[in-house]
mmCIF file of C-alpha atoms in Angstrom:
data_model
loop_
_atom_site.group_PDB
_atom_site.id
_atom_site.type_symbol
_atom_site.label_atom_id
_atom_site.label_comp_id
_atom_site.label_asym_id
_atom_site.label_seq_id
_atom_site.Cartn_x
_atom_site.Cartn_y
_atom_site.Cartn_z
ATOM 1 C CA UNK G 107 0.177 21.888 -14.463
ATOM 2 C CA UNK G 108 -1.746 18.622 -13.764
ATOM 3 C CA UNK G 109 0.189 16.246 -14.254
ATOM 4 C CA UNK G 110 -0.840 12.861 -16.218
ATOM 5 C CA UNK G 111 0.335 11.154 -13.123
ATOM 6 C CA UNK G 112 -1.634 13.060 -10.407
ATOM 7 C CA UNK G 113 -4.785 12.011 -13.355
ATOM 8 C CA UNK G 114 -4.901 8.008 -12.674
ATOM 9 C CA UNK G 115 -4.191 7.799 -8.677
ATOM 10 C CA UNK G 116 -7.116 10.095 -8.632
ATOM 11 C CA UNK G 117 -8.788 8.371 -11.459
ATOM 12 C CA UNK G 118 -7.873 4.869 -9.635
ATOM 13 C CA UNK G 119 -8.831 5.771 -6.274
ATOM 14 C CA UNK G 120 -12.104 8.440 -7.169
ATOM 15 C CA UNK G 121 -13.300 5.120 -10.383
ATOM 16 C CA UNK G 122 -12.353 1.782 -7.070
ATOM 17 C CA UNK G 123 -14.747 4.024 -4.509
ATOM 18 C CA UNK G 124 -17.138 3.684 -6.931
ATOM 19 C CA UNK G 125 -17.453 1.128 -7.957
ATOM 20 C CA UNK G 126 -17.451 -0.275 -4.419
ATOM 21 C CA UNK G 127 -20.115 2.938 -3.445
ATOM 22 C CA UNK G 128 -22.497 1.390 -6.100
ATOM 23 C CA UNK G 129 -22.771 -1.491 -5.456
ATOM 24 C CA UNK G 130 -22.935 -1.856 -1.627
ATOM 25 C CA UNK G 131 -26.320 -1.840 0.387
ATOM 26 C CA UNK G 132 -24.654 -0.978 4.022
ATOM 27 C CA UNK G 133 -25.413 2.420 4.652
ATOM 28 C CA UNK G 134 -21.961 2.065 7.342
ATOM 29 C CA UNK G 135 -20.075 1.549 4.085
ATOM 30 C CA UNK G 136 -21.575 4.192 2.221
ATOM 31 C CA UNK G 137 -20.561 6.649 4.330
ATOM 32 C CA UNK G 138 -16.998 5.630 4.932
ATOM 33 C CA UNK G 139 -17.492 6.216 1.719
ATOM 34 C CA UNK G 140 -18.163 9.610 1.402
ATOM 35 C CA UNK G 141 -16.060 10.573 4.240
ATOM 36 C CA UNK G 142 -12.883 8.777 2.571
ATOM 37 C CA UNK G 143 -13.544 10.596 -0.949
ATOM 38 C CA UNK G 144 -14.350 14.190 0.804
ATOM 39 C CA UNK G 145 -11.264 13.434 2.552
ATOM 40 C CA UNK G 146 -9.188 12.127 -0.906
ATOM 41 C CA UNK G 147 -10.279 15.881 -2.554
ATOM 42 C CA UNK G 148 -9.841 18.170 0.264
ATOM 43 C CA UNK G 149 -5.665 16.638 -0.303
ATOM 44 C CA UNK G 150 -5.654 16.717 -4.352
ATOM 45 C CA UNK G 151 -3.833 19.315 -5.925
ATOM 46 C CA UNK G 152 -6.089 22.722 -6.632
ATOM 47 C CA UNK G 153 -5.883 22.562 -10.568
ATOM 48 C CA UNK G 154 -6.806 19.470 -11.175
ATOM 49 C CA UNK G 155 -9.518 19.665 -7.880
ATOM 50 C CA UNK G 156 -10.854 22.606 -9.618
ATOM 51 C CA UNK G 157 -11.438 21.079 -13.613
ATOM 52 C CA UNK G 158 -13.632 17.794 -12.143
ATOM 53 C CA UNK G 159 -15.330 20.801 -9.659
ATOM 54 C CA UNK G 160 -16.347 22.853 -12.438
ATOM 55 C CA UNK G 161 -15.999 25.542 -9.992
ATOM 56 C CA UNK G 162 -18.262 23.700 -6.839
ATOM 57 C CA UNK G 163 -17.369 24.335 -3.415
ATOM 58 C CA UNK G 164 -18.763 20.693 -2.485
ATOM 59 C CA UNK G 165 -18.076 19.394 -5.265
ATOM 60 C CA UNK G 166 -17.906 15.352 -4.109
ATOM 61 C CA UNK G 167 -18.279 16.524 -0.373
ATOM 62 C CA UNK G 168 -22.570 16.687 -0.487
ATOM 63 C CA UNK G 169 -24.055 13.477 0.703
ATOM 64 C CA UNK G 170 -26.623 14.364 -0.952
ATOM 65 C CA UNK G 171 -24.963 14.447 -4.330
ATOM 66 C CA UNK G 172 -22.512 12.106 -3.429
ATOM 67 C CA UNK G 173 -23.369 9.649 -6.228
ATOM 68 C CA UNK G 174 -23.869 11.753 -8.837
ATOM 69 C CA UNK G 175 -20.433 13.773 -7.920
ATOM 70 C CA UNK G 176 -18.079 10.806 -7.928
ATOM 71 C CA UNK G 177 -19.545 9.437 -11.376
ATOM 72 C CA UNK G 178 -19.234 13.058 -12.496
ATOM 73 C CA UNK G 179 -15.894 13.047 -11.552
ATOM 74 C CA UNK G 180 -14.799 8.989 -13.217
ATOM 75 C CA UNK G 181 -16.696 10.579 -15.860
ATOM 76 C CA UNK G 182 -14.238 13.935 -16.240
ATOM 77 C CA UNK G 183 -10.839 12.193 -14.786
ATOM 78 C CA UNK G 184 -11.809 9.734 -17.716
ATOM 79 C CA UNK G 185 -11.478 12.312 -20.304
ATOM 80 C CA UNK G 186 -8.605 13.700 -18.900
ATOM 81 C CA UNK G 187 -6.772 10.854 -19.712
ATOM 82 C CA UNK G 188 -7.724 9.526 -23.533
#
């Protein structure tokens, strides 16, 4: 079961990290954010992660797709909160 609290927590964390990421021009800062988000994804409820990852095991963990993944995660979490 996915609780509203877990959705709100994930949304708050990922939304904040995404906003810093998209406005950062510092490679080290962007790398730190990718690392923090991957670590957060590892600790998320498997049910919630599965819901936002849509079956992709490397969701939020793939450097090449990180921007797209975090955008999609925030969007899906927003939809879950409606």
